[in-house]
């Protein structure tokens, strides 16, 4: 859910690279996904995924805090492994994919570097027409030349916890967990 978004942290973590001017990067949609988990009545943990993530990162190596990231993904990219549940989640009971807010967006508002390969990215997440501030706990996995593309590449993971009810998707809470654990894995490449 929170996408892409954490790319700014990855750039902040590699600020030592000699980049003279801000650089623009794009998410690699084919290698970026958002996975979420929640407790189903205490009996099981249900997992789902969103894909088709697109986004742009403007990275300023001289001043990483001035960097920014924006990402978007369609609610209709949802997949939980059970068609009936997907259909229900995409209804007005939860995400209302056919309604007024068919996309989820994230726009960073700040970065706090917390270690050599870690950072916290704060940003505005808009889901179901509701915008809330979220913080992504981010780890840079790797930064280097992509062996097949032969150009600079970044990869990172990020986590956060959301409350469904904050985004008008709280049906059956708290019996079905209101808290949703979110894991993001993203790759990024220089924008063309």
mmCIF file of C-alpha atoms in Angstrom:
data_model
loop_
_atom_site.group_PDB
_atom_site.id
_atom_site.type_symbol
_atom_site.label_atom_id
_atom_site.label_comp_id
_atom_site.label_asym_id
_atom_site.label_seq_id
_atom_site.Cartn_x
_atom_site.Cartn_y
_atom_site.Cartn_z
ATOM 1 C CA UNK A 1 0.000 0.000 0.000
ATOM 2 C CA UNK A 2 2.650 2.237 0.696
ATOM 3 C CA UNK A 3 4.746 2.281 -2.091
ATOM 4 C CA UNK A 4 6.889 3.284 -3.226
ATOM 5 C CA UNK A 5 7.630 5.779 -1.403
ATOM 6 C CA UNK A 6 10.610 4.594 0.392
ATOM 7 C CA UNK A 7 12.881 5.084 -2.539
ATOM 8 C CA UNK A 8 13.885 8.463 -1.228
ATOM 9 C CA UNK A 9 15.369 6.777 1.813
ATOM 10 C CA UNK A 10 17.409 4.491 -0.368
ATOM 11 C CA UNK A 11 18.874 7.492 -2.119
ATOM 12 C CA UNK A 12 19.512 9.240 1.141
ATOM 13 C CA UNK A 13 21.466 6.199 2.271
ATOM 14 C CA UNK A 14 23.754 6.298 -0.741
ATOM 15 C CA UNK A 15 24.310 10.039 -0.644
ATOM 16 C CA UNK A 16 28.039 9.424 -0.574
ATOM 17 C CA UNK A 17 27.902 8.617 -4.272
ATOM 18 C CA UNK A 18 29.298 11.542 -6.217
ATOM 19 C CA UNK A 19 26.136 12.886 -7.829
ATOM 20 C CA UNK A 20 26.518 16.581 -8.605
ATOM 21 C CA UNK A 21 22.899 17.440 -9.365
ATOM 22 C CA UNK A 22 19.518 15.987 -8.457
ATOM 23 C CA UNK A 23 18.800 12.794 -10.413
ATOM 24 C CA UNK A 24 15.435 11.386 -11.456
ATOM 25 C CA UNK A 25 14.715 7.668 -11.028
ATOM 26 C CA UNK A 26 11.691 5.553 -11.956
ATOM 27 C CA UNK A 27 10.272 2.538 -10.158
ATOM 28 C CA UNK A 28 10.802 -0.776 -11.917
ATOM 29 C CA UNK A 29 7.151 -1.817 -12.017
ATOM 30 C CA UNK A 30 8.014 -5.421 -12.864
ATOM 31 C CA UNK A 31 10.045 -5.800 -9.643
ATOM 32 C CA UNK A 32 8.040 -3.749 -7.157
ATOM 33 C CA UNK A 33 5.178 -4.948 -4.987
ATOM 34 C CA UNK A 34 3.309 -4.282 -1.773
ATOM 35 C CA UNK A 35 2.345 -7.231 0.437
ATOM 36 C CA UNK A 36 -0.006 -6.960 3.403
ATOM 37 C CA UNK A 37 -1.020 -9.319 6.248
ATOM 38 C CA UNK A 38 -3.848 -9.248 8.762
ATOM 39 C CA UNK A 39 -5.317 -11.601 11.344
ATOM 40 C CA UNK A 40 -8.559 -13.303 10.320
ATOM 41 C CA UNK A 41 -10.546 -13.767 13.544
ATOM 42 C CA UNK A 42 -7.378 -15.033 15.227
ATOM 43 C CA UNK A 43 -7.562 -18.282 13.250
ATOM 44 C CA UNK A 44 -5.189 -17.436 10.417
ATOM 45 C CA UNK A 45 -3.076 -14.745 8.841
ATOM 46 C CA UNK A 46 -4.386 -13.658 5.454
ATOM 47 C CA UNK A 47 -1.990 -12.173 2.910
ATOM 48 C CA UNK A 48 -2.624 -9.975 -0.113
ATOM 49 C CA UNK A 49 -0.595 -8.072 -2.647
ATOM 50 C CA UNK A 50 -0.775 -4.963 -4.826
ATOM 51 C CA UNK A 51 1.274 -4.464 -7.998
ATOM 52 C CA UNK A 52 1.492 -2.216 -11.060
ATOM 53 C CA UNK A 53 3.348 0.368 -8.968
ATOM 54 C CA UNK A 54 4.642 3.422 -10.815
ATOM 55 C CA UNK A 55 6.543 6.365 -9.430
ATOM 56 C CA UNK A 56 9.267 8.942 -9.679
ATOM 57 C CA UNK A 57 12.076 9.823 -7.318
ATOM 58 C CA UNK A 58 14.007 13.065 -7.417
ATOM 59 C CA UNK A 59 17.229 12.486 -5.472
ATOM 60 C CA UNK A 60 19.480 15.293 -4.323
ATOM 61 C CA UNK A 61 22.800 13.797 -3.173
ATOM 62 C CA UNK A 62 23.998 17.158 -1.852
ATOM 63 C CA UNK A 63 20.932 17.456 0.389
ATOM 64 C CA UNK A 64 19.131 14.108 0.733
ATOM 65 C CA UNK A 65 16.412 15.692 2.876
ATOM 66 C CA UNK A 66 15.436 17.741 -0.184
ATOM 67 C CA UNK A 67 14.797 14.569 -2.197
ATOM 68 C CA UNK A 68 11.267 13.427 -2.922
ATOM 69 C CA UNK A 69 9.307 10.403 -4.081
ATOM 70 C CA UNK A 70 5.820 9.920 -5.468
ATOM 71 C CA UNK A 71 4.184 6.580 -6.215
ATOM 72 C CA UNK A 72 0.822 5.307 -7.423
ATOM 73 C CA UNK A 73 -0.807 1.929 -7.833
ATOM 74 C CA UNK A 74 -4.299 0.825 -8.887
ATOM 75 C CA UNK A 75 -6.526 -0.683 -6.214
ATOM 76 C CA UNK A 76 -7.675 -3.162 -8.881
ATOM 77 C CA UNK A 77 -4.194 -4.759 -8.864
ATOM 78 C CA UNK A 78 -5.199 -6.433 -5.564
ATOM 79 C CA UNK A 79 -4.683 -10.197 -5.355
ATOM 80 C CA UNK A 80 -5.266 -12.363 -2.250
ATOM 81 C CA UNK A 81 -5.385 -15.826 -3.795
ATOM 82 C CA UNK A 82 -9.173 -16.164 -3.513
ATOM 83 C CA UNK A 83 -11.340 -14.523 -6.192
ATOM 84 C CA UNK A 84 -14.391 -14.093 -3.926
ATOM 85 C CA UNK A 85 -12.352 -12.214 -1.315
ATOM 86 C CA UNK A 86 -10.727 -10.049 -4.004
ATOM 87 C CA UNK A 87 -14.162 -9.135 -5.334
ATOM 88 C CA UNK A 88 -15.387 -8.227 -1.839
ATOM 89 C CA UNK A 89 -12.254 -6.171 -1.072
ATOM 90 C CA UNK A 90 -12.745 -4.229 -4.318
ATOM 91 C CA UNK A 91 -16.367 -3.431 -3.410
ATOM 92 C CA UNK A 92 -17.505 -0.277 -1.564
ATOM 93 C CA UNK A 93 -17.300 -2.317 1.675
ATOM 94 C CA UNK A 94 -13.520 -1.901 1.539
ATOM 95 C CA UNK A 95 -11.569 -0.306 -1.329
ATOM 96 C CA UNK A 96 -14.336 0.656 -3.752
ATOM 97 C CA UNK A 97 -12.088 0.171 -6.801
ATOM 98 C CA UNK A 98 -14.905 1.132 -9.165
ATOM 99 C CA UNK A 99 -15.739 4.239 -7.149
ATOM 100 C CA UNK A 100 -14.214 7.687 -6.939
ATOM 101 C CA UNK A 101 -10.750 6.597 -5.712
ATOM 102 C CA UNK A 102 -9.452 3.760 -7.914
ATOM 103 C CA UNK A 103 -5.795 4.538 -7.164
ATOM 104 C CA UNK A 104 -3.615 4.708 -4.069
ATOM 105 C CA UNK A 105 -0.952 7.407 -3.919
ATOM 106 C CA UNK A 106 2.008 8.172 -1.691
ATOM 107 C CA UNK A 107 3.978 11.421 -1.621
ATOM 108 C CA UNK A 108 6.957 11.817 0.669
ATOM 109 C CA UNK A 109 7.184 14.802 3.011
ATOM 110 C CA UNK A 110 10.436 14.067 4.859
ATOM 111 C CA UNK A 111 13.380 11.708 5.353
ATOM 112 C CA UNK A 112 15.279 10.800 8.517
ATOM 113 C CA UNK A 113 18.428 8.754 7.922
ATOM 114 C CA UNK A 114 18.807 6.362 10.871
ATOM 115 C CA UNK A 115 21.862 4.270 9.907
ATOM 116 C CA UNK A 116 24.227 3.254 7.123
ATOM 117 C CA UNK A 117 21.470 1.406 5.267
ATOM 118 C CA UNK A 118 18.310 2.484 7.080
ATOM 119 C CA UNK A 119 15.975 5.488 7.075
ATOM 120 C CA UNK A 120 12.472 6.571 7.999
ATOM 121 C CA UNK A 121 10.427 8.114 5.195
ATOM 122 C CA UNK A 122 7.382 10.141 6.192
ATOM 123 C CA UNK A 123 4.709 10.853 3.623
ATOM 124 C CA UNK A 124 1.053 11.265 2.792
ATOM 125 C CA UNK A 125 -0.801 8.093 1.837
ATOM 126 C CA UNK A 126 -4.129 8.587 0.055
ATOM 127 C CA UNK A 127 -6.470 5.583 -0.020
ATOM 128 C CA UNK A 128 -10.250 5.615 -0.495
ATOM 129 C CA UNK A 129 -10.087 9.392 -0.748
ATOM 130 C CA UNK A 130 -8.582 9.649 2.757
ATOM 131 C CA UNK A 131 -5.085 11.084 3.250
ATOM 132 C CA UNK A 132 -3.063 10.151 6.340
ATOM 133 C CA UNK A 133 0.576 10.560 7.280
ATOM 134 C CA UNK A 134 2.524 7.292 7.404
ATOM 135 C CA UNK A 135 6.134 6.422 8.194
ATOM 136 C CA UNK A 136 8.020 3.765 6.241
ATOM 137 C CA UNK A 137 10.865 1.971 8.025
ATOM 138 C CA UNK A 138 13.250 1.470 5.103
ATOM 139 C CA UNK A 139 16.342 -0.630 4.411
ATOM 140 C CA UNK A 140 18.598 -0.263 1.385
ATOM 141 C CA UNK A 141 19.171 -3.806 0.081
ATOM 142 C CA UNK A 142 21.598 -3.039 -2.711
ATOM 143 C CA UNK A 143 22.901 -0.184 -4.829
ATOM 144 C CA UNK A 144 25.019 -0.811 -7.916
ATOM 145 C CA UNK A 145 25.079 -1.614 -11.596
ATOM 146 C CA UNK A 146 22.286 -3.906 -12.777
ATOM 147 C CA UNK A 147 24.034 -6.924 -14.363
ATOM 148 C CA UNK A 148 21.545 -7.239 -17.238
ATOM 149 C CA UNK A 149 20.629 -3.585 -17.804
ATOM 150 C CA UNK A 150 24.197 -2.295 -17.292
ATOM 151 C CA UNK A 151 23.053 0.891 -15.529
ATOM 152 C CA UNK A 152 22.674 2.119 -11.936
ATOM 153 C CA UNK A 153 20.001 0.345 -9.904
ATOM 154 C CA UNK A 154 18.609 0.434 -6.376
ATOM 155 C CA UNK A 155 16.656 -2.082 -4.334
ATOM 156 C CA UNK A 156 15.081 -1.694 -0.917
ATOM 157 C CA UNK A 157 12.466 -2.995 1.473
ATOM 158 C CA UNK A 158 10.176 -0.976 3.733
ATOM 159 C CA UNK A 159 7.569 -1.771 6.364
ATOM 160 C CA UNK A 160 4.736 0.042 8.098
ATOM 161 C CA UNK A 161 1.545 -0.734 10.008
ATOM 162 C CA UNK A 162 -1.790 0.778 8.970
ATOM 163 C CA UNK A 163 -5.244 0.830 10.527
ATOM 164 C CA UNK A 164 -7.918 -0.125 7.978
ATOM 165 C CA UNK A 165 -10.462 2.002 9.779
ATOM 166 C CA UNK A 166 -8.344 5.123 9.162
ATOM 167 C CA UNK A 167 -9.054 4.681 5.438
ATOM 168 C CA UNK A 168 -12.773 3.763 5.547
ATOM 169 C CA UNK A 169 -11.972 0.069 5.088
ATOM 170 C CA UNK A 170 -12.634 -1.136 8.638
ATOM 171 C CA UNK A 171 -15.497 -3.580 8.061
ATOM 172 C CA UNK A 172 -15.528 -6.444 10.620
ATOM 173 C CA UNK A 173 -12.890 -4.768 12.833
ATOM 174 C CA UNK A 174 -11.749 -5.584 15.419
ATOM 175 C CA UNK A 175 -12.744 -9.261 14.943
ATOM 176 C CA UNK A 176 -10.857 -9.153 11.669
ATOM 177 C CA UNK A 177 -7.742 -7.217 12.599
ATOM 178 C CA UNK A 178 -7.896 -3.471 12.076
ATOM 179 C CA UNK A 179 -4.090 -3.442 12.005
ATOM 180 C CA UNK A 180 -2.530 -4.400 8.693
ATOM 181 C CA UNK A 181 1.190 -5.123 8.402
ATOM 182 C CA UNK A 182 2.574 -3.780 5.114
ATOM 183 C CA UNK A 183 5.812 -4.843 3.411
ATOM 184 C CA UNK A 184 7.120 -3.015 0.349
ATOM 185 C CA UNK A 185 9.884 -4.225 -1.957
ATOM 186 C CA UNK A 186 10.961 -1.929 -4.756
ATOM 187 C CA UNK A 187 13.621 -1.579 -7.419
ATOM 188 C CA UNK A 188 14.440 1.722 -9.143
ATOM 189 C CA UNK A 189 16.340 2.711 -12.282
ATOM 190 C CA UNK A 190 17.418 5.984 -13.859
ATOM 191 C CA UNK A 191 14.482 7.712 -15.549
ATOM 192 C CA UNK A 192 14.655 7.947 -19.327
#
